[in-house]
Coordinates of C-alpha atoms in Angstrom, one line a residue:
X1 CA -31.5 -32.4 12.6
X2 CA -28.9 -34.2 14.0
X3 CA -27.0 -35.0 10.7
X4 CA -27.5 -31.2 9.9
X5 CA -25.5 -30.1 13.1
X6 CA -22.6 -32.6 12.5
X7 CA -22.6 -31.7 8.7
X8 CA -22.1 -27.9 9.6
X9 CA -19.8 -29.3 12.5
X10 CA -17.6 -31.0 10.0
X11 CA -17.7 -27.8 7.3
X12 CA -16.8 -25.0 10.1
X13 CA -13.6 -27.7 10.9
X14 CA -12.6 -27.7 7.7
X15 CA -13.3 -23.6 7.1
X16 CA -11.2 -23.0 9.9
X17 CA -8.0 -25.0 8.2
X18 CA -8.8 -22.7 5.2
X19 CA -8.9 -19.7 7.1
X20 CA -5.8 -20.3 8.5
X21 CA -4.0 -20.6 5.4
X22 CA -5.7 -17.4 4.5
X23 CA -4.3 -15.2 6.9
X24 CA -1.1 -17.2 7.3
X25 CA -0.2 -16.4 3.4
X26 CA -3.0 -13.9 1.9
X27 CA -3.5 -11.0 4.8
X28 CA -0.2 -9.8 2.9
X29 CA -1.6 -10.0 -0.9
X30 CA -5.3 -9.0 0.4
X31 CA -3.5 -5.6 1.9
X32 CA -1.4 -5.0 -0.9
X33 CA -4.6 -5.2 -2.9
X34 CA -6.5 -2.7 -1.1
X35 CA -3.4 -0.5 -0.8
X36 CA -2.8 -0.5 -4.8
X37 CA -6.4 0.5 -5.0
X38 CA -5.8 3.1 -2.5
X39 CA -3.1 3.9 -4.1
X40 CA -4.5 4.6 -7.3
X41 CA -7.2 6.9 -6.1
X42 CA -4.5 8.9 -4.9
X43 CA -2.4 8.7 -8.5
X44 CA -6.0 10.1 -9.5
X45 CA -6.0 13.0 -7.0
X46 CA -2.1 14.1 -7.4
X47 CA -2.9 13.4 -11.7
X48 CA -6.0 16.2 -12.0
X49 CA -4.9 18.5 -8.9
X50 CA -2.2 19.6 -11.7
X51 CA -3.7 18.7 -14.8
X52 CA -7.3 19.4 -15.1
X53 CA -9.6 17.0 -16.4
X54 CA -8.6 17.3 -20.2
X55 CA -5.0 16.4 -18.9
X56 CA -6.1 13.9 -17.1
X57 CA -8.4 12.4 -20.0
X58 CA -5.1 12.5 -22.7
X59 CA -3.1 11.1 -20.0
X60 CA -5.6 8.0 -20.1
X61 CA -5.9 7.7 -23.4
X62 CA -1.9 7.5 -23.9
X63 CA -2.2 4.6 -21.1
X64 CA -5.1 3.1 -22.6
X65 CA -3.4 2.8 -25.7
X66 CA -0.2 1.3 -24.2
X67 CA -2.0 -1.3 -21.8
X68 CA -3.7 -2.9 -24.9
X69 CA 0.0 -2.7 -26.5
X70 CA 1.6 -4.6 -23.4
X71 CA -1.3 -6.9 -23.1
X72 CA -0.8 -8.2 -26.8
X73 CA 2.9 -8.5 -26.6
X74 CA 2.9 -10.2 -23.2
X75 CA 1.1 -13.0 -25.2
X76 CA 0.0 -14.8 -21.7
X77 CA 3.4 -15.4 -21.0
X78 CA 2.2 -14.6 -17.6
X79 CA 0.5 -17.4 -16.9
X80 CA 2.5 -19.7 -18.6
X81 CA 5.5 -19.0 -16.7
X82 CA 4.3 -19.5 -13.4
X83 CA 2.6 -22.7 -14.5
X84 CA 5.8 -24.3 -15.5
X85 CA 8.1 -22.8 -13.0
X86 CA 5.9 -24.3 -10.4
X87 CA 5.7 -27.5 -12.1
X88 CA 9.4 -27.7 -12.4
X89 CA 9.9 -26.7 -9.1
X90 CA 7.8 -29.1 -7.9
X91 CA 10.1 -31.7 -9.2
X92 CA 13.3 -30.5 -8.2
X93 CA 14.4 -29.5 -12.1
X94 CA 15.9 -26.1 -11.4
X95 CA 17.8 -26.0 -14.2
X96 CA 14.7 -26.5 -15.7
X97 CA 13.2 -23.7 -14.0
X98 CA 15.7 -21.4 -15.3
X99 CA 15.7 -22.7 -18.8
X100 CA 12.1 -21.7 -18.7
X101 CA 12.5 -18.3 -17.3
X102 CA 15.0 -17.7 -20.2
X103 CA 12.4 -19.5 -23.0
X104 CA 9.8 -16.4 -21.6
X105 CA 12.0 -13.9 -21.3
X106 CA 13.4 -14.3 -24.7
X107 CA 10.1 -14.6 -25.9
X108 CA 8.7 -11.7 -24.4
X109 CA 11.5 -9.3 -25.0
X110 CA 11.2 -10.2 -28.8
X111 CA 7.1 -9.8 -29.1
X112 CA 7.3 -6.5 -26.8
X113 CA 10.4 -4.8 -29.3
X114 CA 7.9 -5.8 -32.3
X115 CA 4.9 -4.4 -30.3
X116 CA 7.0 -1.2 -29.1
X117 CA 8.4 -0.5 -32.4
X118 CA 4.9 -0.9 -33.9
X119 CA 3.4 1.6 -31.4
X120 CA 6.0 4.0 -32.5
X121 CA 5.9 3.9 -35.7
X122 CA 1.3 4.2 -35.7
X123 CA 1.9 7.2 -33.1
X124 CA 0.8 9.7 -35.5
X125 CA -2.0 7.9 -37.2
X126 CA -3.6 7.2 -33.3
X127 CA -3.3 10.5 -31.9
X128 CA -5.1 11.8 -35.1
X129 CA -7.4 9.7 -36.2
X130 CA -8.5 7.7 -32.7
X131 CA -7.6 10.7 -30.2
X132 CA -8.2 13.7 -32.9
X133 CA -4.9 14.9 -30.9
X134 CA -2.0 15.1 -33.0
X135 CA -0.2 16.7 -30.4
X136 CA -0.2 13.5 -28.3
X137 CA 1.9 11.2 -30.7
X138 CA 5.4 12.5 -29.3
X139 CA 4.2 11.4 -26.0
X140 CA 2.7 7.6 -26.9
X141 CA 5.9 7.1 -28.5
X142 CA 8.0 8.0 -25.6
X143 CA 5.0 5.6 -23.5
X144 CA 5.8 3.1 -26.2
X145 CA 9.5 2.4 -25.7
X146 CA 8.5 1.4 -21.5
X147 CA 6.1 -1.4 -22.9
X148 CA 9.3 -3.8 -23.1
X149 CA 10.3 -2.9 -19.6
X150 CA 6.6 -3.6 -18.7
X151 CA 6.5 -6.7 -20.5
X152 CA 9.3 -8.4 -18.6
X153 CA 8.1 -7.4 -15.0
X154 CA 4.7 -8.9 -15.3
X155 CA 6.8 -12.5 -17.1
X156 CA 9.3 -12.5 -14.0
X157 CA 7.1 -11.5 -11.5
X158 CA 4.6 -14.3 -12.3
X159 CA 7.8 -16.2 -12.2
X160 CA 8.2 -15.4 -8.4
X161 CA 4.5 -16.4 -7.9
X162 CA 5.6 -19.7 -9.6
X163 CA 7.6 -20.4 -6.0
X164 CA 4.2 -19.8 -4.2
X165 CA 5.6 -16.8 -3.3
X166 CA 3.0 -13.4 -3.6
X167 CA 5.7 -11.1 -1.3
X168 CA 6.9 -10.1 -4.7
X169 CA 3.7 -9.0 -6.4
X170 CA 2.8 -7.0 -3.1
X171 CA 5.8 -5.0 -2.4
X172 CA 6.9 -4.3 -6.0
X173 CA 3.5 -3.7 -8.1
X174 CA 1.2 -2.9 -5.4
X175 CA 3.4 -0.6 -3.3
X176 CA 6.4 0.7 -4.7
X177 CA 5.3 0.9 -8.6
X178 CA 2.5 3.3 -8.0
X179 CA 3.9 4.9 -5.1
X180 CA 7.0 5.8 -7.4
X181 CA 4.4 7.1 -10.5
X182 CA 3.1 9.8 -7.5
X183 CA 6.7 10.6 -5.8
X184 CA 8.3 11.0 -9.6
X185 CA 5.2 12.8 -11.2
X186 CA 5.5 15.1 -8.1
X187 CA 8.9 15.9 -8.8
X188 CA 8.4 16.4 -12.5
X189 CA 5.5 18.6 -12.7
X190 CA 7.1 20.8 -10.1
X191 CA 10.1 21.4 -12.8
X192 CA 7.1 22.4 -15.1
X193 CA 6.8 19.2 -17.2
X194 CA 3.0 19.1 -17.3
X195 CA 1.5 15.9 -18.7
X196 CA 5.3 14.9 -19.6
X197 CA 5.5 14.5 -16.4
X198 CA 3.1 12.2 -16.5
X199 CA 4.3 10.0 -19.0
X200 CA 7.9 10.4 -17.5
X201 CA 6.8 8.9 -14.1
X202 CA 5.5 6.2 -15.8
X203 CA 8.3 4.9 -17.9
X204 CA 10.6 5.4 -14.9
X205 CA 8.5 3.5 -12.7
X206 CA 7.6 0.6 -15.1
X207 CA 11.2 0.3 -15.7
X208 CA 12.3 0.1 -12.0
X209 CA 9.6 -2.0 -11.5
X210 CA 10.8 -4.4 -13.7
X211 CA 14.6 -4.2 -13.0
X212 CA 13.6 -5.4 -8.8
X213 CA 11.1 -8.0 -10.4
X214 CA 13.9 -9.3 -12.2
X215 CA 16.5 -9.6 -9.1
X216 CA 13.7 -11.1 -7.1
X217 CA 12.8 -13.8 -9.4
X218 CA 17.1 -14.0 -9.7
X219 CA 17.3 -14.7 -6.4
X220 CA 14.9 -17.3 -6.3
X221 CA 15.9 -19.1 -9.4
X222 CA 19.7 -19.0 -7.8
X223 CA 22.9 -18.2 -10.1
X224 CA 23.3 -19.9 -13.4
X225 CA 21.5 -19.8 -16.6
X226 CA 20.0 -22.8 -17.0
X227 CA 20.0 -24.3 -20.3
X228 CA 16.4 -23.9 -22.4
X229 CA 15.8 -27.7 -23.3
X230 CA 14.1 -28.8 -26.5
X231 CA 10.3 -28.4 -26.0
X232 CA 10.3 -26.0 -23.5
X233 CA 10.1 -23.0 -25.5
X234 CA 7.2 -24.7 -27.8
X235 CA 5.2 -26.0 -24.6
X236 CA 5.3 -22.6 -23.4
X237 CA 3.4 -20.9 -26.9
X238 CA 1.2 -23.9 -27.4
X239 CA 0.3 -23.2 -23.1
X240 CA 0.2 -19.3 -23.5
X241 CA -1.1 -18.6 -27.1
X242 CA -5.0 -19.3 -25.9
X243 CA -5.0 -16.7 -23.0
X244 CA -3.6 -14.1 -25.2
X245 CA -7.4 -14.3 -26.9
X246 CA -8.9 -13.8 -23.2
X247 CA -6.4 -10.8 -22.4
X248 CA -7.3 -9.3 -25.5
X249 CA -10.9 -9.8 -24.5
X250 CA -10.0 -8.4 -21.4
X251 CA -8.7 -5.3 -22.8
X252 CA -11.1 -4.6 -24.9
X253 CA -14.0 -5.0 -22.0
X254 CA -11.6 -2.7 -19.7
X255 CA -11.1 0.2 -21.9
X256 CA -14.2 0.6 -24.7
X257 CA -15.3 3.0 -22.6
X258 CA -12.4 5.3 -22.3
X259 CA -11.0 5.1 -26.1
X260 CA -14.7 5.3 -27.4
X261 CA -15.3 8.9 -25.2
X262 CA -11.9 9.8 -27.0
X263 CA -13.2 9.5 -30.4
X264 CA -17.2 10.5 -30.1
X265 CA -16.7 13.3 -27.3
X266 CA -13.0 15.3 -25.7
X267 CA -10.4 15.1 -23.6
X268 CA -12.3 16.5 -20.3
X269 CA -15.2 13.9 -20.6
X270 CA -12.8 11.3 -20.9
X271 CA -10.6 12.6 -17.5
X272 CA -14.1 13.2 -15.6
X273 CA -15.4 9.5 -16.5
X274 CA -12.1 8.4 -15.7
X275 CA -12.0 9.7 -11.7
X276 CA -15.6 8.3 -11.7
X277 CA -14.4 5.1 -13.2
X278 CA -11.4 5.3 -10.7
X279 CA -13.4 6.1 -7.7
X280 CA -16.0 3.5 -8.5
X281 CA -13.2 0.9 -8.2
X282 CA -13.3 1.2 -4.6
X283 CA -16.6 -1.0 -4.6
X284 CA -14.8 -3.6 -6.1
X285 CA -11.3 -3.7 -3.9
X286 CA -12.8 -6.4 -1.3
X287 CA -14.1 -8.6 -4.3
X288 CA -10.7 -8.5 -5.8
X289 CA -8.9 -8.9 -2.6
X290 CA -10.8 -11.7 -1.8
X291 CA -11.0 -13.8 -5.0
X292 CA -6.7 -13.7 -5.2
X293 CA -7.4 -15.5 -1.5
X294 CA -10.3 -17.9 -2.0
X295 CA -9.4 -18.9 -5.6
X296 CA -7.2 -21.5 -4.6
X297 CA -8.7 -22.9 -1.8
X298 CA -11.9 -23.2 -4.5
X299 CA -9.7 -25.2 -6.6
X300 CA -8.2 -27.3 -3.8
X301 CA -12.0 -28.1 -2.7
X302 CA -13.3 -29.0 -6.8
X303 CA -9.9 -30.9 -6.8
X304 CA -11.4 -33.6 -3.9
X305 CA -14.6 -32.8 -5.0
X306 CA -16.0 -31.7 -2.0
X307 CA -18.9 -30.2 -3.6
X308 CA -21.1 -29.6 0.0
X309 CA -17.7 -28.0 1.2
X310 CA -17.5 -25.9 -1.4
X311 CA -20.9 -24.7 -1.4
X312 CA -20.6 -23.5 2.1
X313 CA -17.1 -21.8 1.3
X314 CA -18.7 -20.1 -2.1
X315 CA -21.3 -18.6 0.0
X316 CA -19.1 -17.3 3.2
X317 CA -16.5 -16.3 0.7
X318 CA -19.9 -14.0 -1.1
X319 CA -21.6 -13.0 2.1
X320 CA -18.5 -12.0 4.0
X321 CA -17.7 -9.9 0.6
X322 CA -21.3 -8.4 0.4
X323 CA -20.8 -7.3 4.1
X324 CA -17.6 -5.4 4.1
X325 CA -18.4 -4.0 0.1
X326 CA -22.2 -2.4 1.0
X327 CA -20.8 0.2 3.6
X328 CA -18.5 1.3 0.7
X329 CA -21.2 1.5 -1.8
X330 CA -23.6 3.5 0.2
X331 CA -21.3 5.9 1.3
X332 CA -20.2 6.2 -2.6
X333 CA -24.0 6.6 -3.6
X334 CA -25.0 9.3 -0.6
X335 CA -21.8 11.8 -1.4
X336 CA -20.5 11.1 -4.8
X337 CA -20.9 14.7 -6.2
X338 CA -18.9 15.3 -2.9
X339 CA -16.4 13.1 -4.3
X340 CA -15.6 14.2 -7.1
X341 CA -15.4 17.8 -5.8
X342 CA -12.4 16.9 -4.1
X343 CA -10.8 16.0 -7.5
X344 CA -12.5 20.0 -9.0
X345 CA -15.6 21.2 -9.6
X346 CA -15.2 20.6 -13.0
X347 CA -15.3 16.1 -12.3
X348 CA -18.9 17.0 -10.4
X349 CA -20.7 16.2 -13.6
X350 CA -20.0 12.9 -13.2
X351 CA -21.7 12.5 -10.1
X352 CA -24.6 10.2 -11.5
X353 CA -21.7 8.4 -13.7
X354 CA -20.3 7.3 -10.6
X355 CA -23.6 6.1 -8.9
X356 CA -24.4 3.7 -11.9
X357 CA -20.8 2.3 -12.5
X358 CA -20.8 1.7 -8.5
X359 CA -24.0 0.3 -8.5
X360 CA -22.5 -2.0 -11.4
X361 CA -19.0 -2.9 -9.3
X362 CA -21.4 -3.3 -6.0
X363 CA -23.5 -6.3 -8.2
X364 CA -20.2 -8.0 -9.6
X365 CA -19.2 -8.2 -5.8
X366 CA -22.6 -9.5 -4.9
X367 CA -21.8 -12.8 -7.2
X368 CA -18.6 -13.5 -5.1
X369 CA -16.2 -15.7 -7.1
X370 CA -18.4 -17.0 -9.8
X371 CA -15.8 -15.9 -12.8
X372 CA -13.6 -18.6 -10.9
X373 CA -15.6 -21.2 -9.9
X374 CA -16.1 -21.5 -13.5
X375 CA -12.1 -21.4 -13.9
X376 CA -12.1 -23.7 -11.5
X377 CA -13.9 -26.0 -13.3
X378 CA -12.3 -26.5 -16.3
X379 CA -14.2 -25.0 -18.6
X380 CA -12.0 -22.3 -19.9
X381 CA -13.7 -22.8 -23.3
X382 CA -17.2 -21.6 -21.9
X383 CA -15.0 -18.3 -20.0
X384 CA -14.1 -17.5 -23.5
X385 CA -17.4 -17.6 -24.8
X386 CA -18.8 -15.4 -22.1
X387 CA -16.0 -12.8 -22.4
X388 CA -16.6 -12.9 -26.7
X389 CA -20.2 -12.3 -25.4
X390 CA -19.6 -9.6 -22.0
X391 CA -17.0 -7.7 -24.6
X392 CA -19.1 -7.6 -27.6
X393 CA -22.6 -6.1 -25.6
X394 CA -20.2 -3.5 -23.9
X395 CA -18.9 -2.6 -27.3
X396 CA -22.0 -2.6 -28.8
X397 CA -24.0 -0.7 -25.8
X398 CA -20.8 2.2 -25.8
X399 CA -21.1 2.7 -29.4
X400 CA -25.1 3.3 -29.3
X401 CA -24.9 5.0 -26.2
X402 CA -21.8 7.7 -26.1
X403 CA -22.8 9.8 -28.5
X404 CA -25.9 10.5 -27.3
X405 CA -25.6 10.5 -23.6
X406 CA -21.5 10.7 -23.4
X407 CA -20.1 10.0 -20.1
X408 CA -23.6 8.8 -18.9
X409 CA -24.0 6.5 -21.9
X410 CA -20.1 5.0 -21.4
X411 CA -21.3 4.4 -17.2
X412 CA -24.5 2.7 -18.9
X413 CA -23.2 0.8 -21.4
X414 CA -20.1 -0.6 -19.2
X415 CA -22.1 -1.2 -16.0
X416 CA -24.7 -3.4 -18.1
X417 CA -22.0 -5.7 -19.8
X418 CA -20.6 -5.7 -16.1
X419 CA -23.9 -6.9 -14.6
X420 CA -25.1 -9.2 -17.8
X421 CA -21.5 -10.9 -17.2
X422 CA -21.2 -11.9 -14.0
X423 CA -25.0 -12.6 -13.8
X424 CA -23.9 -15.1 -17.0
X425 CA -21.3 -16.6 -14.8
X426 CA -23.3 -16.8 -11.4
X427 CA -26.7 -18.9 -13.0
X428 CA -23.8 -21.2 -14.8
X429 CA -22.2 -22.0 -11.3
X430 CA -26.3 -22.8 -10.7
X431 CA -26.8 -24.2 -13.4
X432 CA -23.8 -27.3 -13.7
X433 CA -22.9 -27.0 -10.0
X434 CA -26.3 -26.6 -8.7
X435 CA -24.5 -23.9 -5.9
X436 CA -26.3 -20.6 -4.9
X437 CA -24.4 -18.2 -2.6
X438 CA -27.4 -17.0 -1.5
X439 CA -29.3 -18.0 1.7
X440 CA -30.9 -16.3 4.5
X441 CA -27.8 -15.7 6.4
X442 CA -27.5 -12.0 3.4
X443 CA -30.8 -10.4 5.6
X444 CA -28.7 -9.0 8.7
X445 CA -26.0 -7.1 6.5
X446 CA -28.6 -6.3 4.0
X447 CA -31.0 -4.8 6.9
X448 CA -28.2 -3.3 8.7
X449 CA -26.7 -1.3 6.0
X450 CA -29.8 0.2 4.5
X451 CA -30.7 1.2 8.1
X452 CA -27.4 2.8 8.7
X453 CA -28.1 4.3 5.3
X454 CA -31.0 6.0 6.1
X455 CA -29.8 7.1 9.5
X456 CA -26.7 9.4 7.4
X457 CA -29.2 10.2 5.2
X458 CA -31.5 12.0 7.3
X459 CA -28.4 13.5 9.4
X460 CA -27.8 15.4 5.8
X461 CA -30.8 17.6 6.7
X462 CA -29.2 18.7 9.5
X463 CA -25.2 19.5 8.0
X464 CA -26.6 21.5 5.3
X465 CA -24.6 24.3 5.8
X466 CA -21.3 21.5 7.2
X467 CA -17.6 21.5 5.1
X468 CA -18.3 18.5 2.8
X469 CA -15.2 16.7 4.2
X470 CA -16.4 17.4 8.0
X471 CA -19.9 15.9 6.6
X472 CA -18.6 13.2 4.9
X473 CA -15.8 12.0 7.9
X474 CA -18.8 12.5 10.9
X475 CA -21.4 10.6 8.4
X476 CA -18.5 7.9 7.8
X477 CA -18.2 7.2 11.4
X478 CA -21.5 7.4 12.2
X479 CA -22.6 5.1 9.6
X480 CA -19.3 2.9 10.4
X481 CA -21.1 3.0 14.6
X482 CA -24.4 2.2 13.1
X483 CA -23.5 -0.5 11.0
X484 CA -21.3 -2.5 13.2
X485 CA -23.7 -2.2 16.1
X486 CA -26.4 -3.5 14.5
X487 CA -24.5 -6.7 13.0
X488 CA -23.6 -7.1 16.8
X489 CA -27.2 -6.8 17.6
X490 CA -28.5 -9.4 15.2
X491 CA -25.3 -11.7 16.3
X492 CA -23.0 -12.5 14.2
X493 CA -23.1 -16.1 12.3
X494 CA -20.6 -19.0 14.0
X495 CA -17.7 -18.7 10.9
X496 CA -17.7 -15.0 11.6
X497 CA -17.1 -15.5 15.2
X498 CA -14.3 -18.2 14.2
X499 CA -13.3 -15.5 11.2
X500 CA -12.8 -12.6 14.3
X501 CA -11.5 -15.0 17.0
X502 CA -8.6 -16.1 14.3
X503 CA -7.7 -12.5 13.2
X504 CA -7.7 -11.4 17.0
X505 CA -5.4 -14.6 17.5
X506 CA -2.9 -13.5 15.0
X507 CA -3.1 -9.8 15.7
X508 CA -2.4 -10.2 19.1
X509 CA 0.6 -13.2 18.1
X510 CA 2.2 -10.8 16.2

């Protein structure tokens, strides 16, 4: 019992060091995370407030289309650069480190011209054949010409997070990119540019965007061009050329869905799945938020192969994730035809689309950071053969199931690759780790939440006749009261005490 107690001792010491580092350097990205999420919500609100749901659907499909475009002609140049910046910079070569910012953003700006030239040219043929609306080619080739601007700000951005610096990233793509798509479509549709104006804010922002990543990663990098050494520009392709085929795969997982419900139904199913989609999201923000934070820390603990260690962190990093996501998800369940209503009456339909592609984010956060554990690893190789796997059920389940059940079928389809995937990825960590983040410790937010649930629930039968955003704010708070005090009640586990006392600390510090 003894050697337990010192064992848990030594882990919550070492947590502590981790969870230092975390709010020292991540309580910046993890907000900026939330925010962009927040942020694109919003986007959502502002988009079908002026263009209806089939404006909103062709709006997605034009982005659709140009995402996979910038995906294929970033090449994972992304990843590439910030491996080598860091490594260069690491070694005090910074003319090395600017040799290799040139090597990627030559490279990038040649594949992106290629990629935007071949997007403007197969306008026509996509809006008629894939869409089935011609009238949306003049727009994707006006989307087309940003994706070299948008191209270059995720190479030199990733070059800033080379420095081990994520100030960048936060204030430029999570911040002032989308808040610029809202202030500028605003502007735009006000001088009666309809979806244009959609399209317009996007190419403006994408290119500003670009243009302050570019003078941040200049003024890290210092003047001078740096020469581009022999090697460098090879060493980069051979690095980058493998994670193009997991971006694609990425892409392709990420918007089946939408560019399926394009072809096999119309625009309005595809802008109503779309706010769903959108609004479902929000389940997944913490997740996100907190596997940018916990990644490395997992990497630096499979580095000194501190397997107990890591255990313990897999499962706080899983429970603490589970905790602060199922407040989210059943508030999302109990009023999502409330939801959607604020977007129109006509996004309702998608009210038991939302539950299931929820229900679907809510289980991928309930495996905590299994994708990167197995990143972790090493074993990139079995990450591609799950994503060939995840992307070819969701394909497969969307094309059986959209044109039969439509937006329904698309929330069924995706939600089960979603679900397969990351339940592929959590019994691997089992199964070569021998790591569960599982344990008893998941019963008091599991038992508090459901009963906080229930309480909201049967305060509907009293707010019948109540303004659904009166209803939805009182039951938010009062679920918010429930839920809290009963974690208090069933006490709190000793790294969520440290987790609090270290927040308060630097609340208070600053």
């Amino acid at each position: 019992m003894k050697e337990a107690v010192s064992s848990t001792d030594r882990i919550i010491d070492e947590l502590q060091g981790s969870l230092r580092t975390l709010l020292r350097g991540g309580g910046l990205s993890m907000g900026g995370v939330i925010l962009r999420r927040i942020f694109a919500v919003v986007y959502v609100f502002v988009l079908t407030a002026y263009l209806g749901a089939d404006g909103y659907g062709a709006y997605m499909l034009l982005f659709g289309a140009v995402t996979i475009m910038t995906v294929t002609a970033t090449m994972g140049l992304g990843e590439g650069t910030m491996r080598f910046v860091a490594q260069f910079r690491a070694g005090g070569r910074t003319d090395q480190v600017r040799g290799m910012v040139r090597a990627a953003t030559g490279l990038g700006l040649a594949s992106s011209v290629v990629v935007a030239l071949a997007g403007w040219t197969l306008a026509d043929p996509i809006a008629s054949r894939v869409f089935h609306q011609p009238a949306l080619a003049g727009l994707l080739r006006w989307m087309s010409l940003a994706v070299p601007a948008s191209v270059l700000g995720v190479l030199w951005l990733h070059g800033t997070k080379g420095f081990k610096r994520m100030e960048e990233t936060v204030w430029i793509s999570n911040l002032f990119e989308p808040a610029a798509r809202i202030g500028l479509f605003l502007v735009l549709v006000l001088g009666g540019y309809g979806l244009g104006a959609a399209v317009g804010s996007h190419i403006v922002a994408v290119v500003a965007s670009a243009a302050l990543a570019g003078f941040a990663l200049r003024r890290l990098t210092g003047p001078g061009r740096g020469p581009v050494e022999p090697g460098q520009t090879s060493a980069l392709i051979k690095f980058s050329a493998p994670l193009l085929g997991v971006g694609m795969l990425g892409v392709i997982m990420g918007w089946t869905d939408t560019l399926m419900l394009g072809y096999f139904t119309g625009m309005a199913q595809v802008g109503v799945y779309n706010v769903a989609l959108r609004v479902a999201a929000l389940c997944g923000m913490v997740h996100f938020a907190f596997n940018s934070i916990f990644t490395p820390i997992i990497a630096d603990q499979m580095q000194r192969g501190e397997r107990e260690s890591l255990g313990q962190l897999f499962k706080i990093d899983t429970r603490w994730v589970f905790t602060l996501t199922l407040p989210i998800f059943i508030l999302v369940v109990l009023f999502s035809r409330d939801i959607l209503a604020f977007f129109g009456s006509e996004f309702t339909q998608g009210g038991l689309a939302l539950v299931v592609l929820s229900a679907a984010t809510f289980f991928v956060s309930s495996t905590g950071s299994s994708g990167s554990m197995i990143h972790m690893a090493g074993w990139t190789r079995l990450s591609f053969v799950n994503m060939c796997i995840i992307s070819g059920l969701n394909v497969l389940l969307n094309l059986l199931l959209i044109p039969r059940f439509g937006i329904l079928g698309a929330a069924i389809g995706t939600g089960t690759s979603l679900i397969m995937g990351n339940a592929l990825y959590l019994g691997q960590v089992w199964w070569y780790l021998k790591i569960s983040p599982y344990d008893r410790k998941w019963v008091k937010p599991l038992v508090a939440g459901l009963a906080a649930g229930l309480v909201v629930a049967v305060m509907q039968r009293w707010a019948l006749g109540a303004s659904p955003a009166w209803n939805m704010a009182f039951s938010t708070g009062a679920f918010g009261l429930c839920y809290v005090g009963l974690l208090l009640v069933l006490q709190l586990e000793r790294e969520d005490q440290l987790m609090i006392r270290l927040v308060r600390e630097r609340i208070f510090r600053v």
